Short mmCIF file of C-alpha atoms and ligand atoms in Angstrom, two decimals:
data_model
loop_
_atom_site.label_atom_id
_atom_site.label_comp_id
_atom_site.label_asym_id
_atom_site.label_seq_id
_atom_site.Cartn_x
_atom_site.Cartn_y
_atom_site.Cartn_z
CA UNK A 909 118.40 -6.20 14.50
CA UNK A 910 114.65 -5.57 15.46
CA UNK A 911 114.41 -1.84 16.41
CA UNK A 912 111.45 -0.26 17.05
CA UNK A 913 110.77 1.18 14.14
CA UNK A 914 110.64 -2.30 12.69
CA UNK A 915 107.81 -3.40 15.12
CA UNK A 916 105.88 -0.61 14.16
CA UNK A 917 106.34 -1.47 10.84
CA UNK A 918 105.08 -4.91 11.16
CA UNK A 919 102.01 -4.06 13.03
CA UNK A 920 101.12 -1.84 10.50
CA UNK A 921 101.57 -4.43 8.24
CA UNK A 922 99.94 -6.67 10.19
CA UNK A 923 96.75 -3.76 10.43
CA UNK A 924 96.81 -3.00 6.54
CA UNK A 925 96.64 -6.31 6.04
CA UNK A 926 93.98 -7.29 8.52
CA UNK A 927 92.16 -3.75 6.83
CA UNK A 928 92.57 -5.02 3.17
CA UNK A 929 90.80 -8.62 4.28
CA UNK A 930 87.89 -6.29 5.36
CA UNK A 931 87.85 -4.38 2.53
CA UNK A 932 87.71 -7.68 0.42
CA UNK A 933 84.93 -9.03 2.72
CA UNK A 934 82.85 -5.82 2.18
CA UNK A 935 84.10 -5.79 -1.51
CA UNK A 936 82.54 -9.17 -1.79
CA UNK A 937 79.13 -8.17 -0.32
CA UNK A 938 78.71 -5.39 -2.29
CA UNK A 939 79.25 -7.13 -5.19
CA UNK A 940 77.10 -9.76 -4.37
CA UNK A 941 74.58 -7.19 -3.49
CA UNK A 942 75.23 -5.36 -6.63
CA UNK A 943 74.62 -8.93 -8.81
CA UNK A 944 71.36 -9.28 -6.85
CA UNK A 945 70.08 -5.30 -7.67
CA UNK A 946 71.65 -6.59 -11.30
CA UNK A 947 69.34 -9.58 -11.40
CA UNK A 948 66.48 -7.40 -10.20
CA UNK A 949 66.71 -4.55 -12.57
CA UNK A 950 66.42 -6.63 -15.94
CA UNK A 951 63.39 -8.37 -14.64
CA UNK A 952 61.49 -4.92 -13.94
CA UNK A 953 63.20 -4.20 -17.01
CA UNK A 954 61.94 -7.01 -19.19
CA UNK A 955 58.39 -6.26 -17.42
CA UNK A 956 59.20 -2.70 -18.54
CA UNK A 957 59.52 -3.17 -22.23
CA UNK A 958 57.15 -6.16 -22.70
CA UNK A 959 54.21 -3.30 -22.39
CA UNK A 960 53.18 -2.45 -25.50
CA UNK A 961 51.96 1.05 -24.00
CA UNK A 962 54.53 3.88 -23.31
CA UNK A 963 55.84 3.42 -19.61
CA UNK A 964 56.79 6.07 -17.22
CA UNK A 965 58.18 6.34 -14.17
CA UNK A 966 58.41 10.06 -12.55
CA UNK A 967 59.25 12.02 -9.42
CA UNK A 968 56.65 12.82 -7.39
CA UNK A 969 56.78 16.57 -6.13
CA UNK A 970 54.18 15.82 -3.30
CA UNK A 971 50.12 18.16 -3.92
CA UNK A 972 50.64 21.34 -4.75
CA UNK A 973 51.31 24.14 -2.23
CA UNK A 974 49.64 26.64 -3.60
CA UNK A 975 45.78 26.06 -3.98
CA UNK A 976 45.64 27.34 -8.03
CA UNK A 977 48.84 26.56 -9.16
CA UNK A 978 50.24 27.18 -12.91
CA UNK A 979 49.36 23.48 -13.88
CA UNK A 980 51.97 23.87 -16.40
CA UNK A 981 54.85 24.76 -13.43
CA UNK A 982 53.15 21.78 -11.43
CA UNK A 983 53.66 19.30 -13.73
CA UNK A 984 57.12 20.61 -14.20
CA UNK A 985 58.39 19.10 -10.97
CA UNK A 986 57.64 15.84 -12.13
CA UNK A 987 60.63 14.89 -13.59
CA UNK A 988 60.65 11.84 -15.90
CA UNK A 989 63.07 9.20 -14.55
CA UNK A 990 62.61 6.28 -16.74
CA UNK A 991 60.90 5.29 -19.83
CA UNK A 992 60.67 1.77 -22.02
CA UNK A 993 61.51 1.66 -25.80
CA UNK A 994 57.38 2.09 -26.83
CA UNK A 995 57.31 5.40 -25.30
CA UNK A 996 60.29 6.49 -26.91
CA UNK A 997 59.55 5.20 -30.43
CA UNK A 998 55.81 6.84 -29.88
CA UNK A 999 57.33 10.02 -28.36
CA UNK A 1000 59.83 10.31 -30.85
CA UNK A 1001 62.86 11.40 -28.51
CA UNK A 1002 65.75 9.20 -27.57
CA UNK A 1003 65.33 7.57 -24.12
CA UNK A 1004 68.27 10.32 -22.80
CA UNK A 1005 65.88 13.19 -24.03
CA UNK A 1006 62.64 12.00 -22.68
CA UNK A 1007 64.18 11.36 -19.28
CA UNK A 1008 65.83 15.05 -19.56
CA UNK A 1009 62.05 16.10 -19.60
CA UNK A 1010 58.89 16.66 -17.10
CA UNK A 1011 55.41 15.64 -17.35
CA UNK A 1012 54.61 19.55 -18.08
CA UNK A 1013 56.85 19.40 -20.92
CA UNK A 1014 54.80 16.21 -22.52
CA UNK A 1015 51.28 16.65 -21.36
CA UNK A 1016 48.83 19.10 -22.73
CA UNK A 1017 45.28 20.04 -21.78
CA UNK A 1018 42.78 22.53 -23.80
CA UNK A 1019 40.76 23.28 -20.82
CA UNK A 1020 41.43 26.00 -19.17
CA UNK A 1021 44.17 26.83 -15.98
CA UNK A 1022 41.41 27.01 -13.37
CA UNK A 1023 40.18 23.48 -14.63
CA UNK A 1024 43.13 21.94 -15.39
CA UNK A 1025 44.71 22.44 -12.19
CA UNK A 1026 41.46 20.98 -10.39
CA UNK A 1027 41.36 18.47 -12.33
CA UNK A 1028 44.96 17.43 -11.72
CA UNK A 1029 44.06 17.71 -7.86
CA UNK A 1030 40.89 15.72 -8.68
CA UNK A 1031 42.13 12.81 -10.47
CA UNK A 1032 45.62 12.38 -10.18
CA UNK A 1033 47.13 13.97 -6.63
CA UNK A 1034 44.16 12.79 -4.62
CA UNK A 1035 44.16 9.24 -5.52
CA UNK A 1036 48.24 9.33 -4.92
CA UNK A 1037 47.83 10.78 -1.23
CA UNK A 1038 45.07 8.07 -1.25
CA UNK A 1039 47.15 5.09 -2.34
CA UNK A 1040 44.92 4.49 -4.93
CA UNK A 1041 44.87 4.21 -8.83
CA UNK A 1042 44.68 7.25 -11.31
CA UNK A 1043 43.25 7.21 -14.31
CA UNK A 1044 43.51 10.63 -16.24
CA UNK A 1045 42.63 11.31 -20.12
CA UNK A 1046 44.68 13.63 -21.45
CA UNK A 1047 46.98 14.74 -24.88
CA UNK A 1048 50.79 13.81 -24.99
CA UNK A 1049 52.76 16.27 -27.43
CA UNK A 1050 55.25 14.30 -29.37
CA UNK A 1051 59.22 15.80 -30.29
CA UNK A 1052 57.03 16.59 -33.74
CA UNK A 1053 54.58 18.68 -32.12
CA UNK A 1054 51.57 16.49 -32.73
CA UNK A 1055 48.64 15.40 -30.02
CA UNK A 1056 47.79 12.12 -29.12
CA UNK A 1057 45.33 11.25 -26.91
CA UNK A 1058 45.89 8.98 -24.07
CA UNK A 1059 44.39 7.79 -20.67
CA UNK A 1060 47.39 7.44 -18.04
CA UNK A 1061 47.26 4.94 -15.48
CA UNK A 1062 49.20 4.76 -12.80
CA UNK A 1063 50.26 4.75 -9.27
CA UNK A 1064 52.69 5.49 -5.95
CA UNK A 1065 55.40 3.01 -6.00
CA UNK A 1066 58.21 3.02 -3.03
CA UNK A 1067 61.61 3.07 -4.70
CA UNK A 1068 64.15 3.09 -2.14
CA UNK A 1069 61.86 4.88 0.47
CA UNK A 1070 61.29 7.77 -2.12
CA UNK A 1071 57.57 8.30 -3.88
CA UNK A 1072 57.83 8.09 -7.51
CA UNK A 1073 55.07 7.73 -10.04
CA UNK A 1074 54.46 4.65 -12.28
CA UNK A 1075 52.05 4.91 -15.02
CA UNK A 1076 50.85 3.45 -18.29
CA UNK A 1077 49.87 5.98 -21.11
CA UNK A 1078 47.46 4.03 -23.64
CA UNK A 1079 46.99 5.54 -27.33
CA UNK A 1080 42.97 6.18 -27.39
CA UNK A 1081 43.13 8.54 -30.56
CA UNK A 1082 40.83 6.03 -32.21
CA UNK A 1083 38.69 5.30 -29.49
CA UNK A 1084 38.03 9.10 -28.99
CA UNK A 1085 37.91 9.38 -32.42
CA UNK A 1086 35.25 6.74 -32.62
CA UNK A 1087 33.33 8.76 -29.56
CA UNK A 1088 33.44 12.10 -31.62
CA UNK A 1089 31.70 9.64 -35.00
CA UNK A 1090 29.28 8.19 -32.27
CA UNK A 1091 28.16 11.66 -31.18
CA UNK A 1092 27.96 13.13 -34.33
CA UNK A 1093 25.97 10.41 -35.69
CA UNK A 1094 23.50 10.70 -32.34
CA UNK A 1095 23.11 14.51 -32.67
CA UNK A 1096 22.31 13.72 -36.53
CA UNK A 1097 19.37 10.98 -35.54
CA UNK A 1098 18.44 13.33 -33.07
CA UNK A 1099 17.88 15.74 -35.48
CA UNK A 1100 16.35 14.03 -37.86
CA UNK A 1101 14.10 12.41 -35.06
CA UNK A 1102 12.83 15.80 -34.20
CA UNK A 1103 12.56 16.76 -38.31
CA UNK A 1104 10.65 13.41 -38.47
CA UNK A 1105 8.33 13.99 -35.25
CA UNK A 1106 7.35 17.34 -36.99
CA UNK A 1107 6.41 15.75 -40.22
CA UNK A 1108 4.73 13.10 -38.21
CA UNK A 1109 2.65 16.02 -36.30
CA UNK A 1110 2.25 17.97 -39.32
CA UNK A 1111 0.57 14.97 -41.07
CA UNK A 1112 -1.51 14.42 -38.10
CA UNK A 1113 -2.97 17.89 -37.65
CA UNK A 1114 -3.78 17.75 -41.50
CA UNK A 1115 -5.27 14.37 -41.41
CA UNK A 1116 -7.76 15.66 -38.17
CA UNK A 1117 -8.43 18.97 -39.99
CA UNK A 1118 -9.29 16.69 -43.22
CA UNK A 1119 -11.61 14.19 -41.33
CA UNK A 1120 -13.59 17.04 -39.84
CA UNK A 1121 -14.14 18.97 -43.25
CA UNK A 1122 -15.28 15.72 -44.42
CA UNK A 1123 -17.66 14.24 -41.73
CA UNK A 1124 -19.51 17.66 -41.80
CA UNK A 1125 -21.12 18.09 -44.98
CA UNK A 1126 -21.91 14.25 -44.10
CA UNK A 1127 -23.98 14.47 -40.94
CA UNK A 1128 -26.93 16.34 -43.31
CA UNK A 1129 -26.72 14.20 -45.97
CA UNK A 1130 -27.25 10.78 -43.75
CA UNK A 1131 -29.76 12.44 -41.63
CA UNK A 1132 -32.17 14.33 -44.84
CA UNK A 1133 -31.40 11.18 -46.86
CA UNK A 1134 -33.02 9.13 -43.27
CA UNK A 1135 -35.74 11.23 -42.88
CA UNK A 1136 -36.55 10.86 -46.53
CA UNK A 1137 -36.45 7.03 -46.64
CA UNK A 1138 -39.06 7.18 -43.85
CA UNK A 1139 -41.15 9.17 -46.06
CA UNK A 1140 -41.31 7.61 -48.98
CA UNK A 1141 -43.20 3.95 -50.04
CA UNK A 1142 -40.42 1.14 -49.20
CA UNK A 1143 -40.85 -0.06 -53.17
CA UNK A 1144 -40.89 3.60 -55.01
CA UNK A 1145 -38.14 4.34 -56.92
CA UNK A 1146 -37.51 7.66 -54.57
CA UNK A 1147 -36.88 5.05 -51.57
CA UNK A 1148 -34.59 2.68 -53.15
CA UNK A 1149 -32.71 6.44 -54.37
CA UNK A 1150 -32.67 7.57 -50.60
CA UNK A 1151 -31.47 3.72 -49.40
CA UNK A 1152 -28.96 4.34 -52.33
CA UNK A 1153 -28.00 7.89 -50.61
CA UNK A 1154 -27.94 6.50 -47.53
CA UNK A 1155 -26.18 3.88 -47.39
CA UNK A 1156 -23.58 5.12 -49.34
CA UNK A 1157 -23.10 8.10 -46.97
CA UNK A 1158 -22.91 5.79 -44.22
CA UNK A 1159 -20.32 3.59 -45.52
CA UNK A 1160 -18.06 6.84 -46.29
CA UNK A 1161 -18.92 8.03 -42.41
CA UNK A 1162 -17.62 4.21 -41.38
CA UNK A 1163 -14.37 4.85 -43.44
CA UNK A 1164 -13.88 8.50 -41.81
CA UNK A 1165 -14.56 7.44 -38.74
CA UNK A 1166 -11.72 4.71 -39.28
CA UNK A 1167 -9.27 7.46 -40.72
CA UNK A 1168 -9.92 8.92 -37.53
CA UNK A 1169 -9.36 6.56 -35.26
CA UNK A 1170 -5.99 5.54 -37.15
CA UNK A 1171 -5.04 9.02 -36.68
CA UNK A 1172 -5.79 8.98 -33.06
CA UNK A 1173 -3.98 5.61 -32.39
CA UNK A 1174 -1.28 7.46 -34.25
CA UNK A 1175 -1.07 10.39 -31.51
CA UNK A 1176 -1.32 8.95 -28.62
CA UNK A 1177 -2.77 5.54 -28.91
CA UNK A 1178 -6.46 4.67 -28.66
CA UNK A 1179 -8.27 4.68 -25.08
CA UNK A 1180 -10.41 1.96 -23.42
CA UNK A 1181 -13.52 2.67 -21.30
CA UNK A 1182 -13.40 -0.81 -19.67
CA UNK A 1183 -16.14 -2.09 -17.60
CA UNK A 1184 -17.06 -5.54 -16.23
CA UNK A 1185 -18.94 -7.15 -19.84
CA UNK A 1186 -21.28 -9.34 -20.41
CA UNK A 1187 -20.77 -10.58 -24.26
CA UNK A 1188 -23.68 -12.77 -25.13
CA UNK A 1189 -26.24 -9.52 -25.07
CA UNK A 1190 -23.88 -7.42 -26.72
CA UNK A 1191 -23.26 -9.96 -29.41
CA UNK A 1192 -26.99 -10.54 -29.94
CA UNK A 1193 -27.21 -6.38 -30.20
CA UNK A 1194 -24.93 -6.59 -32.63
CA UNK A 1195 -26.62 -9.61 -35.12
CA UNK A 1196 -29.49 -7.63 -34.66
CA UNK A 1197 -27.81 -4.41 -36.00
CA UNK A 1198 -26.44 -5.54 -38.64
CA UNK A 1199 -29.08 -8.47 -39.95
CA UNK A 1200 -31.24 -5.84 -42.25
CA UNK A 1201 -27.38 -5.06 -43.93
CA UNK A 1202 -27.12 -8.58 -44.36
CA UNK A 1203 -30.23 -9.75 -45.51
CA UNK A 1204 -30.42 -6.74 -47.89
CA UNK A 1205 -27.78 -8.33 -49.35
CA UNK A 1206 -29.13 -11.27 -49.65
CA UNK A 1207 -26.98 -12.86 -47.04
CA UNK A 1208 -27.71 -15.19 -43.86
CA UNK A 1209 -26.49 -14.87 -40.27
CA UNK A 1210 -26.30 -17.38 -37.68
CA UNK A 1211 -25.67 -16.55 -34.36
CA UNK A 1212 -23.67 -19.42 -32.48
CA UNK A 1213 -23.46 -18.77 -28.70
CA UNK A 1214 -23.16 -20.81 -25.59
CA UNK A 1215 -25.99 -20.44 -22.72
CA UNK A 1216 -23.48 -18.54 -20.74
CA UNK A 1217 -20.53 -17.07 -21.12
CA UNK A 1218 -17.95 -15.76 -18.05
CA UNK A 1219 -17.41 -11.72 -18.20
CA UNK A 1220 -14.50 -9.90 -19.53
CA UNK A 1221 -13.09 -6.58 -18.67
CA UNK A 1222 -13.92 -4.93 -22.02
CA UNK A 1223 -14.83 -1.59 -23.79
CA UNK A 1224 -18.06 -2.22 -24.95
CA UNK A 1225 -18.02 0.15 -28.07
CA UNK A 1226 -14.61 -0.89 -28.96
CA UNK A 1227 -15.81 -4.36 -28.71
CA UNK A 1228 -18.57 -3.39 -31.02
CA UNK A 1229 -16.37 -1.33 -33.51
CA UNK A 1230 -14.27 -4.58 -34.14
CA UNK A 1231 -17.75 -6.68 -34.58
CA UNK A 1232 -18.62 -4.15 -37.41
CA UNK A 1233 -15.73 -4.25 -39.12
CA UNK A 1234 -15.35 -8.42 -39.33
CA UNK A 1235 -18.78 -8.80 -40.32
CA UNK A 1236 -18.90 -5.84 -42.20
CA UNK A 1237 -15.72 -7.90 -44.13
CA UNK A 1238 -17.62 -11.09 -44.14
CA UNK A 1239 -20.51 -9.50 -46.16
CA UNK A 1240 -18.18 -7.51 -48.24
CA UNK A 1241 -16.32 -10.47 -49.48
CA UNK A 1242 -18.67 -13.23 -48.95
CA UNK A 1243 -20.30 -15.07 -52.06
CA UNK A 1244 -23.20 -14.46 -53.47
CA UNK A 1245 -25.99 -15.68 -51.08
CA UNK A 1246 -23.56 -16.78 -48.40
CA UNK A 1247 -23.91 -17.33 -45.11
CA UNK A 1248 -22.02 -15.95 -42.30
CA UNK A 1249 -21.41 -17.15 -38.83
CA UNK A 1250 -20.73 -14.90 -35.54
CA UNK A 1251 -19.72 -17.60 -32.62
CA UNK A 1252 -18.11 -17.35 -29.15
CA UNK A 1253 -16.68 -20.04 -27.37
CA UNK A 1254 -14.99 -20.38 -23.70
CA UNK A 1255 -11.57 -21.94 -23.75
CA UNK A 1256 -10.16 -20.69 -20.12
CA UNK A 1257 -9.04 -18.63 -19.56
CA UNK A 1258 -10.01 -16.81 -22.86
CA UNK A 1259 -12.74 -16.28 -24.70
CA UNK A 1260 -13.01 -16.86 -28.28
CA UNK A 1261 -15.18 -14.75 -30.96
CA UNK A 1262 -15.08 -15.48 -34.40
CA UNK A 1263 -17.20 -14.55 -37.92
CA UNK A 1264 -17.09 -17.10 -40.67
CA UNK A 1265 -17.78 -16.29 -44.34
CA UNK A 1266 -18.13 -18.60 -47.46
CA UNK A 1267 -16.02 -16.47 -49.21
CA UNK A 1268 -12.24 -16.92 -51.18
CA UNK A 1269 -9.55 -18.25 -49.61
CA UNK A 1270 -7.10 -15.60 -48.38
CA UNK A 1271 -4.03 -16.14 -50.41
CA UNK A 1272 -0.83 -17.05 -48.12
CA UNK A 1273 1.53 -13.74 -48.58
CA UNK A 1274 -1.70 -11.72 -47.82
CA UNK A 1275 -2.82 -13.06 -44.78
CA UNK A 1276 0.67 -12.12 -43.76
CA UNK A 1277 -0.49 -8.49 -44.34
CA UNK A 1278 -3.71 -8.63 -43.69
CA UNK A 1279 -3.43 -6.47 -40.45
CA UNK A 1280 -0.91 -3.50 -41.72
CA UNK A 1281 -2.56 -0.43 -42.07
CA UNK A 1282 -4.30 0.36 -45.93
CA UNK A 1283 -3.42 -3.05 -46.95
CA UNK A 1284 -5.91 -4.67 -49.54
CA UNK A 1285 -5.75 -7.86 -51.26
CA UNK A 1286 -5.02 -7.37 -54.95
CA UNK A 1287 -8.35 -8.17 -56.46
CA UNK A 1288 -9.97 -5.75 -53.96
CA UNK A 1289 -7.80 -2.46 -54.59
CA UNK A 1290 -10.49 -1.35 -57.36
CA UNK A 1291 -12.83 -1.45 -54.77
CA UNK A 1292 -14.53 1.54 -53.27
CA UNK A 1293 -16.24 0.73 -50.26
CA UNK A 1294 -13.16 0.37 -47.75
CA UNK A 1295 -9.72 1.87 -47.16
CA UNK A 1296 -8.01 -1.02 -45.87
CA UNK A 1297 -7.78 0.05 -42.44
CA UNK A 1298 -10.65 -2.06 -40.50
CA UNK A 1299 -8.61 -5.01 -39.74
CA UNK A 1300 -5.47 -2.81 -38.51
CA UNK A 1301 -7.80 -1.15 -36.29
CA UNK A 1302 -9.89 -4.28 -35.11
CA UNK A 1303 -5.77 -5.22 -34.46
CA UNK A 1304 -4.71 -2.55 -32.16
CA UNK A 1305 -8.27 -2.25 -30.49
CA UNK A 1306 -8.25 -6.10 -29.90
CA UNK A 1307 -4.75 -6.05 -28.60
CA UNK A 1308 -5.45 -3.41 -26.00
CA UNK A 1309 -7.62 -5.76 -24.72
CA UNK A 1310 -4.62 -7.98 -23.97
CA UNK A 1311 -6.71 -10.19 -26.91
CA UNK A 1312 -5.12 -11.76 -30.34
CA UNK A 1313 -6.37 -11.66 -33.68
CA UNK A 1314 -6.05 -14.34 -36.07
CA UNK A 1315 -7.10 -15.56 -39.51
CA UNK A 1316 -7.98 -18.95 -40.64
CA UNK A 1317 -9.01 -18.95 -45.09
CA UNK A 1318 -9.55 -22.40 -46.29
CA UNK A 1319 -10.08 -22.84 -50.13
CA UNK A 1320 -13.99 -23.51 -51.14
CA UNK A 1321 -14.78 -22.95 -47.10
CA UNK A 1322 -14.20 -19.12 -46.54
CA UNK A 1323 -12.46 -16.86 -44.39
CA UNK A 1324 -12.58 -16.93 -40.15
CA UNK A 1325 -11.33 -14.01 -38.39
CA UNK A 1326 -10.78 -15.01 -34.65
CA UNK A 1327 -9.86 -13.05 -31.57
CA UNK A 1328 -9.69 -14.01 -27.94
CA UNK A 1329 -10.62 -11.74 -24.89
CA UNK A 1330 -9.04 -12.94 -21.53
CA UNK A 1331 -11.83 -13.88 -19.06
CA UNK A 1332 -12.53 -11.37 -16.68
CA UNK A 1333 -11.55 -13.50 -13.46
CA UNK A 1334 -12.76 -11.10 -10.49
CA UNK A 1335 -16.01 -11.94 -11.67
CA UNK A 1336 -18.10 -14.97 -11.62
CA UNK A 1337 -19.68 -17.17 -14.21
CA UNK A 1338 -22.58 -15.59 -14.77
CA UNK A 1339 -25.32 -15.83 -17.09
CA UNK A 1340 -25.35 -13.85 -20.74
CA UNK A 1341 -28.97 -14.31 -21.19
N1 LIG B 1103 -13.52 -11.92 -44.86
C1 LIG B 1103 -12.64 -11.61 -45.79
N2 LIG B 1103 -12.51 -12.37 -46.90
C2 LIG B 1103 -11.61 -12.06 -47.85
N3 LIG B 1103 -10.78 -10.99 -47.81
C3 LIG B 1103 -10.86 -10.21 -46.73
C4 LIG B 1103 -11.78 -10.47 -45.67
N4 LIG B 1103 -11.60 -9.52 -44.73
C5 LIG B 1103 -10.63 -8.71 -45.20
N5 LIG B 1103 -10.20 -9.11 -46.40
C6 LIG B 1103 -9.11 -8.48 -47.18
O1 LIG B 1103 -8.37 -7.69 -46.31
C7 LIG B 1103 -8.33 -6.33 -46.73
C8 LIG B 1103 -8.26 -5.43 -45.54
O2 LIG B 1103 -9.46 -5.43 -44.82
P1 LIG B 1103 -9.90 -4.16 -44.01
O3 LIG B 1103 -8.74 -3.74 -43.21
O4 LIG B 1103 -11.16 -4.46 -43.31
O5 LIG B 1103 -10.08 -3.05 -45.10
P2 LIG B 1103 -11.27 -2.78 -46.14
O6 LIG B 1103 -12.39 -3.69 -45.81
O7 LIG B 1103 -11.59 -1.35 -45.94
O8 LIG B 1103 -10.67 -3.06 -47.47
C9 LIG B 1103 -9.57 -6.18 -47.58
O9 LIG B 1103 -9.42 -5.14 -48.51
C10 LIG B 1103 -9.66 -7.53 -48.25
O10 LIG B 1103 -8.78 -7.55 -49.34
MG1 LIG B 1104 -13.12 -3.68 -43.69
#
C-alpha cells in the first residue's frame, strides 16, 4: 500500500538522485578544470626550474604608506610565495623555509635607511605602479650568513586577479668583483699618470733652465769670436783660430737651439706662424746661406728649381730650420768633395723638396729610426757635432705642415731626404722669381 509517506519518500529519492547527477556533473568539471590548472602548473613549473638563476615569486604589499618607511619592515610584507630548486640550493634553505620568509629577511643593503628606502621607491615600486621592468643591484644573505651580490629583475604579474612579484636574482659577485679590480687598477694608472706627468714637468723645467745657462755664456763667445774674425787677415793664423772659435760655438748654439725646441714640442707642441709662401726665393736664401759652409768644406751645391713654383701656406722660419738641418746632414755625412743637391718639384697637389748627398748608404734597420728623437747611426755616435735630434725635429715641424718626410739611401749614390708641402690652393700659380 502506497501511503503518503511513501510518495514523499520517492520524490526525495527521486531529488537526491537528480542532486547526486549534479554533483557528478560539477564533480566532473572541476576535475577537468583541476587537470587543466594541473597541466598548466608543470609547464610554468618546468619554465620555473629550467632558469639557472634563483626565481622568486612574492606578494606585493602595494608603495609604501608612509613616505620614509623602515626599508627593512617594507620589505617585510613581501612575502616569498614560490621559489625554483637554484634559489634554494644558492640560498641554502629548503624550498618550505625560503617560502616561510620575506624579501626583508633575504635582502641586505649597506647604504643607509634614508637611501635605501628611496631607492626602493626609485627602482623597484615605481616601475611596478608603472608596469614596467625593475632592475635593482643589491646583496642576498644566505641561511649561512654570507653576501652575494645580485641584480634582481623582475616584474607585476596577475595571478588570479592578485599583484604578485616575479623576479630573477642573477649572481654578479664576479662581475662586481671584476668592477672593484677595474677601478683599482684605473685609480693606480691614474696615479701613476699624475707621478709620471710630474717627472715629465720636472724634466722639462730642468731641461729649459739647462738650455738657458748654456746659450748665455754662448751669445759672447760667437759675437767677440765674429768681431774678431773681421779683424784679423783672412790667412793669419789668429783668423783661422777665430773661424775655429766660431764655428764651433755656432754649431753648439744649433744643437741648443734643437734641445730647445725638442723641449718645447715636448710641452705643448711647436707653433706655426703660417703665411701665404713663396718657396723658390726662400730656397735660393737659403743656398746662399749656407754655400760659404759648404764650400769651406770643400763641398758643391746645386740648386735645382723650376721657373715657378705654386705657394704654400707655410712658416717660413720653420721651413728654413728644416732646410738647415738636411743640408746641414748632407755636408756632415757627405764624402769628401761631394756634391749636394737642394731641388723642388710640383707634383699636385704637393710640393716636393729634397737634398741629395753622395754620401753612405743608410743601412735598412736605421732608416727605420732615423726620425726618433737622439737616434744616430752607429758609426756616427763618436761624433761630436750633432745630438741626433735634427731629423726628429725637421719630422714634427714638417708634419705640422700637413707635409711627409721620407728617406731614399742608395749604395755608391748617397742619401735623399724628401718632404712634401701641400700646395697652398687659395692662391694662384704665381711666379717664385
Ligand atoms: N744625409 C745623411 N747621410 C747619412 N746619415 C745621415 C744623414 N742624415 C742623417 N744621418 C744619420 O741620422 C742621424 C740623425 O740625424 P740628425 O737627427 O740630424 O742628428 P745629428 O745630425 O745631430 O746626428 C745622424 O746622426 C746620422 O747617423
Ligand atoms: Mg743633423
Amino acid at each position: 500500500m502506497i501511503n503518503s509517506n511513501t510518495l514523499e519518500t520517492f520524490s526525495e529519492l527521486e531529488r537526491l538522485q537528480s542532486e547526486i547527477k549534479r554533483l557528478k556533473r560539477k564533480n566532473y568539471q572541476l576535475e577537468s578544470k583541476a587537470n587543466s590548472y594541473r597541466k598548466k602548473y608543470l609547464r610554468y613549473h618546468a619554465f620555473f626550474e629550467i632558469s639557472s638563476d634563483p626565481f622568486y615569486i612574492t606578494t606585493y604589499p602595494g608603495p609604501p604608506t608612509e613616505n620614509y618607511p623602515n626599508p627593512r619592515d617594507y620589505l617585510k610584507q613581501w612575502k616569498i610565495i614560490e621559489v625554483n630548486n637554484t634559489a634554494t640550493q644558492i640560498m641554502g634553505y629548503s624550498k618550505k623555509q625560503l617560502t616561510s620568509l620575506s624579501l626583508g629577511d633575504i635582502a641586505t643593503h649597506n647604504a643607509p635607511k634614508s637611501k635605501q628606502t628611496r631607492s626602493i621607491i626609485k627602482e623597484l615600486v615605481n616601475p611596478i605602479e608603472k608596469g614596467q621592468m625593475f632592475s635593482i643591484e643589491r646583496d642576498h644573505i644566505d641561511r649561512r650568513g654570507n653576501k652575494i651580490e645580485v641584480e634582481i629583475k623582475g616584474q607585476a604579474v596577475n595571478i588570479g586577479g592578485i599583484k604578485y612579484i616575479a623576479s630573477l636574482s642573477r649572481d654578479i659577485s664576479d662581475r662586481k668583483k671584476l668592477e672593484k679590480e677595474i677601478l683599482k687598477s684605473y685609480r693606480l694608472e691614474k696615479h701613476c699618470r699624475q707621478v709620471l706627468q710630474k717627472e715629465i714637468a720636472n724634466r722639462i723645467d730642468f731641461t729649459l733652465a739647462l738650455i738657458h745657462e748654456l746659450k748665455s755664456p754662448l751669445t759672447p763667445i760667437l759675437s767677440s769670436s765674429e768681431t774678431l774674425l773681421s779683424r784679423e787677415e783672412p790667412d793669419s793664423l789668429n783668423a783661422e783660430l777665430a773661424r775655429n772659435i766660431y764655428h764651433g760655438a755656432k754649431s753648439l748654439n744649433a744643437c741648443i737651439s734643437e734641445l730647445l725646441d725638442l723641449a718645447k714640442s715636448e710641452i705643448s707642441g711647436l707653433t706655426l706662424q703660417r703665411t701665404s709662401l713663396l718657396l723658390n726665393p726662400l730656397l735660393s736664401e737659403i743656398a746662399g746661406e749656407l754655400t760659404p759652409y759648404i764650400q769651406s768644406h770643400r763641398q758643391e751645391l746645386i740648386l735645382d728649381l723650376p721657373e715657378q713654383l705654386p705657394a704654400v701656406l707655410a712658416d717660413p722660419e720653420r721651413i728654413k730650420q728644416v732646410l738647415r738641418n738636411l743640408l746641414n746632414n748632407a755636408v756632415k755625412y757627405n764624402r769628401e768633395k761631394g756634391r749636394i743637391t737642394l731641388k723642388a718639384g710640383e707634383r699636385d697637389p704637393l710640393i716636393t723638396i729634397s737634398v741629395h748627398d753622395q754620401g753612405r748608404k743608410i743601412a735598412q734597420k736605421d732608416q727605420l729610426n732615423l726620425f726618433k728623437p737622439y737616434f744616430r747611426c752607429s758609426q756616427d755616435r763618436a761624433r761630436t757635432d750633432g745630438l741626433g735630434i735634427g731629423l726628429a725635429l725637421s719630422k714634427q715641424l714638417v708634419e705640422l705642415h700637413s707635409g711627409e718626410i721620407y728617406i731614399r739611401s742608395v749604395r755608391g749614390k748617397g742619401t735623399t731626404i724628401i718632404f712634401t708641402l701641400p700646395v697652398f690652393s687659395n692662391t694662384g700659380r704665381t711666379s717664385g722669381k
